[in-house]
Structures are given as structure tokens and as C-alpha cells.
JSON list of C-alpha atoms in Angstrom, two decimals:
[
{"chain": "A", "resi": 252, "resn": "MET", "atom": "CA", "xyz": [0.35, -5.24, 8.07]},
{"chain": "A", "resi": 253, "resn": "LEU", "atom": "CA", "xyz": [3.15, -6.64, 5.94]},
{"chain": "A", "resi": 254, "resn": "ILE", "atom": "CA", "xyz": [4.49, -4.67, 2.98]},
{"chain": "A", "resi": 255, "resn": "THR", "atom": "CA", "xyz": [7.55, -5.98, 1.17]},
{"chain": "A", "resi": 256, "resn": "SER", "atom": "CA", "xyz": [9.71, -4.63, -1.62]},
{"chain": "A", "resi": 257, "resn": "TYR", "atom": "CA", "xyz": [12.79, -5.74, -3.55]},
{"chain": "A", "resi": 258, "resn": "ASN", "atom": "CA", "xyz": [14.89, -3.45, -5.75]},
{"chain": "A", "resi": 259, "resn": "PRO", "atom": "CA", "xyz": [18.13, -5.25, -6.63]},
{"chain": "A", "resi": 260, "resn": "SER", "atom": "CA", "xyz": [19.44, -2.51, -8.92]},
{"chain": "A", "resi": 261, "resn": "GLU", "atom": "CA", "xyz": [19.33, 0.04, -6.09]},
{"chain": "A", "resi": 262, "resn": "LEU", "atom": "CA", "xyz": [19.66, -2.00, -2.89]},
{"chain": "A", "resi": 263, "resn": "GLY", "atom": "CA", "xyz": [21.23, -5.26, -3.95]},
{"chain": "A", "resi": 264, "resn": "ASP", "atom": "CA", "xyz": [19.89, -8.57, -2.68]},
{"chain": "A", "resi": 265, "resn": "THR", "atom": "CA", "xyz": [17.87, -6.97, 0.12]},
{"chain": "A", "resi": 266, "resn": "LEU", "atom": "CA", "xyz": [14.21, -7.49, 0.97]},
{"chain": "A", "resi": 267, "resn": "ILE", "atom": "CA", "xyz": [12.59, -4.56, 2.76]},
{"chain": "A", "resi": 268, "resn": "THR", "atom": "CA", "xyz": [9.65, -5.43, 5.01]},
{"chain": "A", "resi": 269, "resn": "ILE", "atom": "CA", "xyz": [7.45, -2.75, 6.55]},
{"chain": "A", "resi": 270, "resn": "LEU", "atom": "CA", "xyz": [5.01, -3.42, 9.39]},
{"chain": "A", "resi": 271, "resn": "ARG", "atom": "CA", "xyz": [4.21, 0.09, 10.62]},
{"chain": "A", "resi": 272, "resn": "PRO", "atom": "CA", "xyz": [4.75, 3.73, 9.59]},
{"chain": "A", "resi": 273, "resn": "ASP", "atom": "CA", "xyz": [8.08, 5.40, 10.34]},
{"chain": "A", "resi": 274, "resn": "THR", "atom": "CA", "xyz": [8.44, 7.23, 13.63]},
{"chain": "A", "resi": 275, "resn": "ALA", "atom": "CA", "xyz": [10.58, 10.23, 14.58]},
{"chain": "A", "resi": 276, "resn": "THR", "atom": "CA", "xyz": [13.02, 8.24, 16.70]},
{"chain": "A", "resi": 277, "resn": "GLN", "atom": "CA", "xyz": [14.10, 4.72, 15.78]},
{"chain": "A", "resi": 278, "resn": "THR", "atom": "CA", "xyz": [16.35, 1.96, 17.06]},
{"chain": "A", "resi": 279, "resn": "ILE", "atom": "CA", "xyz": [18.40, -0.20, 14.70]},
{"chain": "A", "resi": 280, "resn": "GLU", "atom": "CA", "xyz": [19.51, -3.72, 15.69]},
{"chain": "A", "resi": 281, "resn": "THR", "atom": "CA", "xyz": [21.38, -6.09, 13.39]},
{"chain": "A", "resi": 282, "resn": "HIS", "atom": "CA", "xyz": [21.97, -9.81, 13.84]},
{"chain": "A", "resi": 283, "resn": "ALA", "atom": "CA", "xyz": [23.92, -11.45, 11.00]},
{"chain": "A", "resi": 284, "resn": "ASN", "atom": "CA", "xyz": [22.00, -10.61, 7.78]},
{"chain": "A", "resi": 285, "resn": "VAL", "atom": "CA", "xyz": [18.85, -9.27, 9.44]},
{"chain": "A", "resi": 286, "resn": "THR", "atom": "CA", "xyz": [18.25, -5.72, 10.66]},
{"chain": "A", "resi": 287, "resn": "ARG", "atom": "CA", "xyz": [15.28, -4.80, 12.84]},
{"chain": "A", "resi": 288, "resn": "ILE", "atom": "CA", "xyz": [14.01, -1.20, 12.86]},
{"chain": "A", "resi": 289, "resn": "SER", "atom": "CA", "xyz": [11.84, -0.31, 15.84]},
{"chain": "A", "resi": 290, "resn": "ASP", "atom": "CA", "xyz": [10.19, 2.69, 17.45]},
{"chain": "A", "resi": 291, "resn": "ALA", "atom": "CA", "xyz": [12.62, 3.95, 20.10]},
{"chain": "A", "resi": 292, "resn": "ASP", "atom": "CA", "xyz": [9.76, 4.94, 22.43]},
{"chain": "A", "resi": 293, "resn": "SER", "atom": "CA", "xyz": [7.30, 2.04, 22.20]},
{"chain": "A", "resi": 294, "resn": "GLY", "atom": "CA", "xyz": [9.69, -0.70, 21.10]},
{"chain": "A", "resi": 295, "resn": "GLU", "atom": "CA", "xyz": [7.27, -1.77, 18.37]},
{"chain": "A", "resi": 296, "resn": "THR", "atom": "CA", "xyz": [8.80, -3.20, 15.21]},
{"chain": "A", "resi": 297, "resn": "LEU", "atom": "CA", "xyz": [8.55, -0.88, 12.22]},
{"chain": "A", "resi": 298, "resn": "GLY", "atom": "CA", "xyz": [10.17, -3.29, 9.80]},
{"chain": "A", "resi": 299, "resn": "TYR", "atom": "CA", "xyz": [13.02, -5.61, 8.91]},
{"chain": "A", "resi": 300, "resn": "ASN", "atom": "CA", "xyz": [15.72, -5.60, 6.24]},
{"chain": "A", "resi": 301, "resn": "PHE", "atom": "CA", "xyz": [16.78, -9.04, 5.05]},
{"chain": "A", "resi": 302, "resn": "PHE", "atom": "CA", "xyz": [20.20, -8.96, 3.37]},
{"chain": "A", "resi": 303, "resn": "ASP", "atom": "CA", "xyz": [21.30, -11.70, 0.95]},
{"chain": "A", "resi": 304, "resn": "VAL", "atom": "CA", "xyz": [17.65, -12.73, 0.96]},
{"chain": "A", "resi": 305, "resn": "SER", "atom": "CA", "xyz": [18.03, -15.00, -2.08]},
{"chain": "A", "resi": 306, "resn": "LYS", "atom": "CA", "xyz": [19.88, -17.45, 0.19]},
{"chain": "A", "resi": 307, "resn": "THR", "atom": "CA", "xyz": [16.59, -17.88, 2.05]},
{"chain": "A", "resi": 308, "resn": "LEU", "atom": "CA", "xyz": [13.89, -17.34, -0.58]},
{"chain": "A", "resi": 309, "resn": "GLY", "atom": "CA", "xyz": [15.74, -18.16, -3.78]},
{"chain": "A", "resi": 310, "resn": "ASP", "atom": "CA", "xyz": [15.74, -15.78, -6.73]},
{"chain": "A", "resi": 311, "resn": "LEU", "atom": "CA", "xyz": [13.07, -13.09, -6.54]},
{"chain": "A", "resi": 312, "resn": "ASP", "atom": "CA", "xyz": [11.88, -12.06, -9.99]},
{"chain": "A", "resi": 313, "resn": "ALA", "atom": "CA", "xyz": [10.71, -8.64, -8.86]},
{"chain": "A", "resi": 314, "resn": "ASN", "atom": "CA", "xyz": [11.61, -4.98, -8.98]},
{"chain": "A", "resi": 315, "resn": "GLY", "atom": "CA", "xyz": [9.34, -3.14, -6.57]},
{"chain": "A", "resi": 316, "resn": "GLN", "atom": "CA", "xyz": [6.61, -4.51, -4.35]},
{"chain": "A", "resi": 317, "resn": "VAL", "atom": "CA", "xyz": [6.74, -8.25, -3.65]},
{"chain": "A", "resi": 318, "resn": "HIS", "atom": "CA", "xyz": [3.68, -10.33, -2.77]},
{"chain": "A", "resi": 319, "resn": "LEU", "atom": "CA", "xyz": [5.01, -13.11, -0.58]},
{"chain": "A", "resi": 320, "resn": "THR", "atom": "CA", "xyz": [3.49, -16.57, -0.29]},
{"chain": "A", "resi": 321, "resn": "ALA", "atom": "CA", "xyz": [2.65, -18.21, 3.03]},
{"chain": "A", "resi": 322, "resn": "GLU", "atom": "CA", "xyz": [5.70, -20.45, 2.60]},
{"chain": "A", "resi": 323, "resn": "GLN", "atom": "CA", "xyz": [7.99, -17.47, 2.05]},
{"chain": "A", "resi": 324, "resn": "VAL", "atom": "CA", "xyz": [6.65, -15.70, 5.14]},
{"chain": "A", "resi": 325, "resn": "GLU", "atom": "CA", "xyz": [7.30, -18.86, 7.15]},
{"chain": "A", "resi": 326, "resn": "GLN", "atom": "CA", "xyz": [10.86, -19.01, 5.80]},
{"chain": "A", "resi": 327, "resn": "LEU", "atom": "CA", "xyz": [11.48, -15.41, 6.86]},
{"chain": "A", "resi": 328, "resn": "ASN", "atom": "CA", "xyz": [10.01, -16.05, 10.31]},
{"chain": "A", "resi": 329, "resn": "ASN", "atom": "CA", "xyz": [12.34, -19.02, 10.69]},
{"chain": "A", "resi": 330, "resn": "LEU", "atom": "CA", "xyz": [15.24, -16.75, 9.75]},
{"chain": "A", "resi": 331, "resn": "LEU", "atom": "CA", "xyz": [14.11, -14.25, 12.38]},
{"chain": "A", "resi": 332, "resn": "LYS", "atom": "CA", "xyz": [14.04, -16.98, 15.04]},
{"chain": "A", "resi": 333, "resn": "THR", "atom": "CA", "xyz": [17.49, -18.20, 14.01]},
{"chain": "A", "resi": 334, "resn": "ASN", "atom": "CA", "xyz": [18.78, -14.66, 14.56]},
{"chain": "A", "resi": 335, "resn": "ASP", "atom": "CA", "xyz": [17.09, -14.17, 17.95]},
{"chain": "A", "resi": 336, "resn": "PHE", "atom": "CA", "xyz": [14.29, -11.95, 16.66]},
{"chain": "A", "resi": 337, "resn": "GLU", "atom": "CA", "xyz": [10.57, -12.44, 17.23]},
{"chain": "A", "resi": 338, "resn": "PRO", "atom": "CA", "xyz": [8.95, -14.37, 14.33]},
{"chain": "A", "resi": 339, "resn": "GLU", "atom": "CA", "xyz": [6.25, -11.72, 13.96]},
{"chain": "A", "resi": 340, "resn": "LEU", "atom": "CA", "xyz": [5.62, -11.52, 10.23]},
{"chain": "A", "resi": 341, "resn": "VAL", "atom": "CA", "xyz": [2.00, -12.27, 9.32]},
{"chain": "A", "resi": 342, "resn": "LEU", "atom": "CA", "xyz": [0.88, -12.98, 5.76]},
{"chain": "A", "resi": 343, "resn": "ASP", "atom": "CA", "xyz": [-1.39, -10.24, 4.43]},
{"chain": "A", "resi": 344, "resn": "THR", "atom": "CA", "xyz": [-3.57, -11.35, 1.51]},
{"chain": "A", "resi": 345, "resn": "ASP", "atom": "CA", "xyz": [-6.12, -8.54, 1.73]},
{"chain": "A", "resi": 346, "resn": "PRO", "atom": "CA", "xyz": [-6.21, -6.70, -1.64]},
{"chain": "A", "resi": 347, "resn": "LYS", "atom": "CA", "xyz": [-5.00, -3.14, -1.26]},
{"chain": "A", "resi": 348, "resn": "PHE", "atom": "CA", "xyz": [-6.23, -1.71, -4.58]},
{"chain": "A", "resi": 349, "resn": "VAL", "atom": "CA", "xyz": [-9.98, -2.17, -4.79]},
{"chain": "A", "resi": 350, "resn": "VAL", "atom": "CA", "xyz": [-13.00, -0.85, -6.64]},
{"chain": "A", "resi": 351, "resn": "GLY", "atom": "CA", "xyz": [-14.91, 1.72, -4.60]},
{"chain": "A", "resi": 352, "resn": "TYR", "atom": "CA", "xyz": [-18.18, 3.57, -4.95]},
{"chain": "A", "resi": 353, "resn": "VAL", "atom": "CA", "xyz": [-18.29, 7.20, -3.81]},
{"chain": "A", "resi": 354, "resn": "GLU", "atom": "CA", "xyz": [-21.52, 7.50, -1.84]},
{"chain": "A", "resi": 355, "resn": "SER", "atom": "CA", "xyz": [-21.07, 11.16, -0.96]},
{"chain": "A", "resi": 356, "resn": "ALA", "atom": "CA", "xyz": [-18.62, 14.00, -1.52]},
{"chain": "A", "resi": 357, "resn": "GLU", "atom": "CA", "xyz": [-18.81, 17.14, 0.61]},
{"chain": "A", "resi": 358, "resn": "ALA", "atom": "CA", "xyz": [-16.66, 20.26, 0.65]},
{"chain": "A", "resi": 359, "resn": "HIS", "atom": "CA", "xyz": [-13.86, 20.29, 3.22]},
{"chain": "A", "resi": 360, "resn": "PRO", "atom": "CA", "xyz": [-14.56, 23.05, 5.75]},
{"chain": "A", "resi": 361, "resn": "LYS", "atom": "CA", "xyz": [-10.93, 24.23, 5.72]},
{"chain": "A", "resi": 362, "resn": "SER", "atom": "CA", "xyz": [-10.13, 23.94, 2.02]},
{"chain": "A", "resi": 363, "resn": "ASP", "atom": "CA", "xyz": [-11.45, 25.30, -1.24]},
{"chain": "A", "resi": 364, "resn": "HIS", "atom": "CA", "xyz": [-10.39, 22.26, -3.27]},
{"chain": "A", "resi": 365, "resn": "LEU", "atom": "CA", "xyz": [-10.57, 19.22, -0.99]},
{"chain": "A", "resi": 366, "resn": "GLN", "atom": "CA", "xyz": [-13.67, 17.06, -0.59]},
{"chain": "A", "resi": 367, "resn": "ILE", "atom": "CA", "xyz": [-14.57, 14.61, 2.15]},
{"chain": "A", "resi": 368, "resn": "THR", "atom": "CA", "xyz": [-15.94, 11.41, 0.66]},
{"chain": "A", "resi": 369, "resn": "LYS", "atom": "CA", "xyz": [-17.72, 8.40, 2.06]},
{"chain": "A", "resi": 370, "resn": "THR", "atom": "CA", "xyz": [-16.55, 5.59, -0.19]},
{"chain": "A", "resi": 371, "resn": "ASN", "atom": "CA", "xyz": [-17.92, 2.05, -0.14]},
{"chain": "A", "resi": 372, "resn": "VAL", "atom": "CA", "xyz": [-15.20, -0.58, -0.63]},
{"chain": "A", "resi": 373, "resn": "GLY", "atom": "CA", "xyz": [-17.28, -3.58, 0.38]},
{"chain": "A", "resi": 374, "resn": "LEU", "atom": "CA", "xyz": [-16.76, -3.27, 4.14]},
{"chain": "A", "resi": 375, "resn": "GLU", "atom": "CA", "xyz": [-19.46, -2.87, 6.80]},
{"chain": "A", "resi": 376, "resn": "GLN", "atom": "CA", "xyz": [-18.83, 0.88, 6.87]},
{"chain": "A", "resi": 377, "resn": "PRO", "atom": "CA", "xyz": [-17.69, 3.17, 4.06]},
{"chain": "A", "resi": 378, "resn": "LEU", "atom": "CA", "xyz": [-14.21, 4.67, 4.27]},
{"chain": "A", "resi": 379, "resn": "GLN", "atom": "CA", "xyz": [-13.77, 8.37, 4.89]},
{"chain": "A", "resi": 380, "resn": "ILE", "atom": "CA", "xyz": [-11.30, 9.54, 2.27]},
{"chain": "A", "resi": 381, "resn": "VAL", "atom": "CA", "xyz": [-10.30, 13.14, 1.69]},
{"chain": "A", "resi": 382, "resn": "SER", "atom": "CA", "xyz": [-9.73, 13.78, -2.01]},
{"chain": "A", "resi": 383, "resn": "GLY", "atom": "CA", "xyz": [-8.30, 16.68, -3.95]},
{"chain": "A", "resi": 384, "resn": "SER", "atom": "CA", "xyz": [-9.33, 15.32, -7.36]},
{"chain": "A", "resi": 385, "resn": "PRO", "atom": "CA", "xyz": [-11.00, 18.09, -9.38]},
{"chain": "A", "resi": 386, "resn": "ASN", "atom": "CA", "xyz": [-13.51, 15.59, -10.84]},
{"chain": "A", "resi": 387, "resn": "MET", "atom": "CA", "xyz": [-14.58, 14.14, -7.48]},
{"chain": "A", "resi": 388, "resn": "GLN", "atom": "CA", "xyz": [-18.33, 13.73, -7.04]},
{"chain": "A", "resi": 389, "resn": "ALA", "atom": "CA", "xyz": [-20.86, 11.35, -5.56]},
{"chain": "A", "resi": 390, "resn": "ASN", "atom": "CA", "xyz": [-22.16, 8.26, -7.37]},
{"chain": "A", "resi": 391, "resn": "ILE", "atom": "CA", "xyz": [-19.01, 7.30, -9.28]},
{"chain": "A", "resi": 392, "resn": "LEU", "atom": "CA", "xyz": [-16.99, 4.09, -9.40]},
{"chain": "A", "resi": 393, "resn": "VAL", "atom": "CA", "xyz": [-13.32, 4.63, -8.56]},
{"chain": "A", "resi": 394, "resn": "VAL", "atom": "CA", "xyz": [-10.11, 2.84, -7.58]},
{"chain": "A", "resi": 395, "resn": "VAL", "atom": "CA", "xyz": [-9.16, 3.05, -3.92]},
{"chain": "A", "resi": 396, "resn": "ALA", "atom": "CA", "xyz": [-5.68, 2.46, -2.54]},
{"chain": "A", "resi": 397, "resn": "LYS", "atom": "CA", "xyz": [-6.45, 1.18, 0.94]},
{"chain": "A", "resi": 398, "resn": "VAL", "atom": "CA", "xyz": [-4.24, 1.60, 3.99]},
{"chain": "A", "resi": 399, "resn": "GLY", "atom": "CA", "xyz": [-1.21, -0.63, 3.42]},
{"chain": "A", "resi": 400, "resn": "ALA", "atom": "CA", "xyz": [-1.12, -0.14, -0.36]},
{"chain": "A", "resi": 401, "resn": "MET", "atom": "CA", "xyz": [2.19, 0.60, -2.03]},
{"chain": "A", "resi": 402, "resn": "MET", "atom": "CA", "xyz": [1.79, 2.90, -4.99]},
{"chain": "A", "resi": 403, "resn": "PRO", "atom": "CA", "xyz": [3.89, 2.32, -8.15]},
{"chain": "A", "resi": 404, "resn": "SER", "atom": "CA", "xyz": [5.98, 5.32, -7.04]},
{"chain": "A", "resi": 405, "resn": "GLY", "atom": "CA", "xyz": [6.86, 3.52, -3.79]},
{"chain": "A", "resi": 406, "resn": "LEU", "atom": "CA", "xyz": [4.58, 5.71, -1.67]},
{"chain": "A", "resi": 407, "resn": "ILE", "atom": "CA", "xyz": [2.83, 3.73, 1.06]},
{"chain": "A", "resi": 408, "resn": "ILE", "atom": "CA", "xyz": [-0.71, 4.64, 2.06]},
{"chain": "A", "resi": 409, "resn": "TRP", "atom": "CA", "xyz": [-1.16, 5.04, 5.81]},
{"chain": "A", "resi": 410, "resn": "PRO", "atom": "CA", "xyz": [-4.04, 6.50, 7.83]},
{"chain": "A", "resi": 411, "resn": "GLY", "atom": "CA", "xyz": [-3.66, 10.25, 7.58]},
{"chain": "A", "resi": 412, "resn": "GLU", "atom": "CA", "xyz": [-5.20, 13.63, 8.15]},
{"chain": "A", "resi": 413, "resn": "LEU", "atom": "CA", "xyz": [-5.74, 16.46, 5.68]},
{"chain": "A", "resi": 414, "resn": "ARG", "atom": "CA", "xyz": [-6.48, 19.89, 7.09]},
{"chain": "A", "resi": 415, "resn": "GLY", "atom": "CA", "xyz": [-7.68, 18.34, 10.35]},
{"chain": "A", "resi": 416, "resn": "VAL", "atom": "CA", "xyz": [-9.92, 15.66, 8.79]},
{"chain": "A", "resi": 417, "resn": "GLU", "atom": "CA", "xyz": [-9.06, 11.96, 9.03]},
{"chain": "A", "resi": 418, "resn": "SER", "atom": "CA", "xyz": [-8.54, 10.10, 5.76]},
{"chain": "A", "resi": 419, "resn": "ASP", "atom": "CA", "xyz": [-8.25, 6.31, 5.48]},
{"chain": "A", "resi": 420, "resn": "GLY", "atom": "CA", "xyz": [-7.00, 5.57, 2.00]},
{"chain": "A", "resi": 421, "resn": "MET", "atom": "CA", "xyz": [-6.62, 7.34, -1.32]},
{"chain": "A", "resi": 422, "resn": "ILE", "atom": "CA", "xyz": [-8.80, 7.60, -4.40]},
{"chain": "A", "resi": 423, "resn": "VAL", "atom": "CA", "xyz": [-6.28, 7.32, -7.21]},
{"chain": "A", "resi": 424, "resn": "SER", "atom": "CA", "xyz": [-5.82, 8.41, -10.81]},
{"chain": "A", "resi": 425, "resn": "GLY", "atom": "CA", "xyz": [-4.77, 6.41, -13.83]},
{"chain": "A", "resi": 426, "resn": "ARG", "atom": "CA", "xyz": [-1.57, 8.45, -13.89]},
{"chain": "A", "resi": 427, "resn": "GLU", "atom": "CA", "xyz": [-0.76, 7.48, -10.28]},
{"chain": "A", "resi": 428, "resn": "LEU", "atom": "CA", "xyz": [-1.38, 3.83, -11.16]},
{"chain": "A", "resi": 429, "resn": "ARG", "atom": "CA", "xyz": [0.90, 4.28, -14.21]},
{"chain": "A", "resi": 430, "resn": "LEU", "atom": "CA", "xyz": [-1.68, 2.85, -16.57]},
{"chain": "A", "resi": 431, "resn": "PRO", "atom": "CA", "xyz": [-0.77, 3.08, -20.28]},
{"chain": "A", "resi": 432, "resn": "ASN", "atom": "CA", "xyz": [-1.92, 6.33, -21.96]},
{"chain": "A", "resi": 433, "resn": "ALA", "atom": "CA", "xyz": [-3.52, 7.67, -18.76]},
{"chain": "A", "resi": 434, "resn": "PRO", "atom": "CA", "xyz": [-4.04, 11.47, -18.80]},
{"chain": "A", "resi": 435, "resn": "GLN", "atom": "CA", "xyz": [-1.06, 13.21, -17.20]},
{"chain": "A", "resi": 436, "resn": "ARG", "atom": "CA", "xyz": [-3.13, 15.56, -15.09]},
{"chain": "A", "resi": 437, "resn": "PRO", "atom": "CA", "xyz": [-4.88, 15.43, -11.70]},
{"chain": "A", "resi": 438, "resn": "GLY", "atom": "CA", "xyz": [-8.21, 13.64, -11.54]},
{"chain": "A", "resi": 439, "resn": "ALA", "atom": "CA", "xyz": [-9.60, 10.41, -10.13]},
{"chain": "A", "resi": 440, "resn": "LEU", "atom": "CA", "xyz": [-9.86, 7.41, -12.42]},
{"chain": "A", "resi": 441, "resn": "ILE", "atom": "CA", "xyz": [-13.61, 7.05, -12.93]},
{"chain": "A", "resi": 442, "resn": "LEU", "atom": "CA", "xyz": [-14.51, 3.52, -13.97]},
{"chain": "A", "resi": 443, "resn": "PRO", "atom": "CA", "xyz": [-17.51, 2.49, -16.10]},
{"chain": "A", "resi": 444, "resn": "ALA", "atom": "CA", "xyz": [-20.53, 1.86, -13.87]},
{"chain": "A", "resi": 445, "resn": "ASP", "atom": "CA", "xyz": [-20.44, -1.92, -14.40]},
{"chain": "A", "resi": 446, "resn": "TYR", "atom": "CA", "xyz": [-16.64, -2.30, -14.60]},
{"chain": "A", "resi": 447, "resn": "GLN", "atom": "CA", "xyz": [-16.15, -4.49, -11.49]},
{"chain": "A", "resi": 448, "resn": "PRO", "atom": "CA", "xyz": [-18.13, -5.17, -8.31]},
{"chain": "A", "resi": 449, "resn": "VAL", "atom": "CA", "xyz": [-17.60, -2.77, -5.41]},
{"chain": "A", "resi": 450, "resn": "GLY", "atom": "CA", "xyz": [-14.92, -4.16, -3.09]},
{"chain": "A", "resi": 451, "resn": "ALA", "atom": "CA", "xyz": [-13.32, -6.36, -5.75]},
{"chain": "A", "resi": 452, "resn": "ALA", "atom": "CA", "xyz": [-9.56, -6.31, -6.19]},
{"chain": "A", "resi": 453, "resn": "PHE", "atom": "CA", "xyz": [-8.80, -3.89, -9.01]},
{"chain": "A", "resi": 454, "resn": "ASP", "atom": "CA", "xyz": [-7.86, -5.81, -12.15]},
{"chain": "A", "resi": 455, "resn": "PHE", "atom": "CA", "xyz": [-4.58, -4.21, -13.26]},
{"chain": "A", "resi": 456, "resn": "LYS", "atom": "CA", "xyz": [-4.26, -6.53, -16.27]},
{"chain": "A", "resi": 457, "resn": "ARG", "atom": "CA", "xyz": [-7.66, -5.56, -17.62]},
{"chain": "A", "resi": 458, "resn": "ALA", "atom": "CA", "xyz": [-6.91, -1.90, -16.89]},
{"chain": "A", "resi": 459, "resn": "GLN", "atom": "CA", "xyz": [-4.02, -1.86, -19.36]},
{"chain": "A", "resi": 460, "resn": "THR", "atom": "CA", "xyz": [-6.57, -1.09, -22.08]},
{"chain": "A", "resi": 461, "resn": "LEU", "atom": "CA", "xyz": [-8.66, 1.46, -20.17]},
{"chain": "A", "resi": 462, "resn": "PHE", "atom": "CA", "xyz": [-7.09, 4.35, -22.05]},
{"chain": "A", "resi": 463, "resn": "THR", "atom": "CA", "xyz": [-6.44, 4.62, -25.75]},
{"chain": "A", "resi": 464, "resn": "ALA", "atom": "CA", "xyz": [-3.55, 6.54, -27.30]}
]
């Protein structure tokens, strides 16, 4: 997993890279302009902060999530090696927002508003996703934020559990995707039946006209 973000107005010329979810206890180690954050118990890397990153990658025309190229990942790995860190960044090109088909939706045994869905996103097995959308039902086409997705709000989707039931992803609304004129109320974005193939990367550009004023 490799999630990267760049917010110069808030953090200056710093690239944030995230490899794993935060843990309760962490260790911070800084060499020159690179900081490694790791799990204090397992030693696994949680992420890196690259300061003055434009000196390595050049100007980044971004404000939010950054989708790095293979060359940029290699440049960052070289910087890690130069600073005595493991060059462990791996390019992740798997689309994180995809079209899904809800095969089934069943009531959560411990909730009066949650539903447990089996949602096909083009993999061998459907994903189990717990949803609180009031319009959730079987046989609809939706947008799924897979594990590793960064929402426009900055929220990162990790494997989770809702009321004791595992959930691997999130079925999202137009409001959560910040699509123009999306209804400002809870409810999954239900796509037209032939909008895009199941498993395809969600087309954000096309989606700009999904809602009318």
C-alpha cells in the first residue's frame, strides 16, 4: 500500500506517504529531510514524511492526494537509501474508487440501520461492506472506495469492523465524493445500470455532470 498526499498551504513542501494504518504507539526517526514513522511494537513502517520534497521530485502541482509515477517512487526510494532507510516504497496503480454491483444486502444483526452487503468489484470474490446508507439495497450499481482509498476529505479507507462485522471498503455518496450538485444528505450514489462496467475505475471527470442544479 502506498498513499501519498501534498498540502503546501498547510504543511509546506512536505510529501506525506502512508503505508499502513496508525497504531497506538509509534517511533519517530529522522535522518536529514526524511522522517520514518513506525509501529513501536512490530517495527513495521507506517509511513514517511519527505521534507523539501521539491528538491527531489520537482514542483508538485497538487493539493491533496498525489498519484506518483514509477520514476517518482524510484527517486524517493533512492532518497531513502541515501538517508540509511530501507527503500521499501512500492508503486500502487490499483484503482481505489471503482464501480461495484451490490449482489445482496442483509440487515445487520446488531443494528437497526446498518446493512451487510456483498458487493462485486470485479475480483474473484465480492467484498463484504457494511453500509449505513438509507437507500442501500441489492441489485444496484454503486461507487466503492476500496481499502487504500483516500476520500476527498482526507479520510483513508482501511479494513474495519462495524458492530462486530468486518467491512472491507466503503460504498460512497456523491456528497462524500464532492461531486457538483450532489444531494447533501446520506445515501449511496446509485449509478445508471449501464454507467460503467463492474470493477472499472470510477470516471470522476464524467461524474461531474451526474447531478444537475
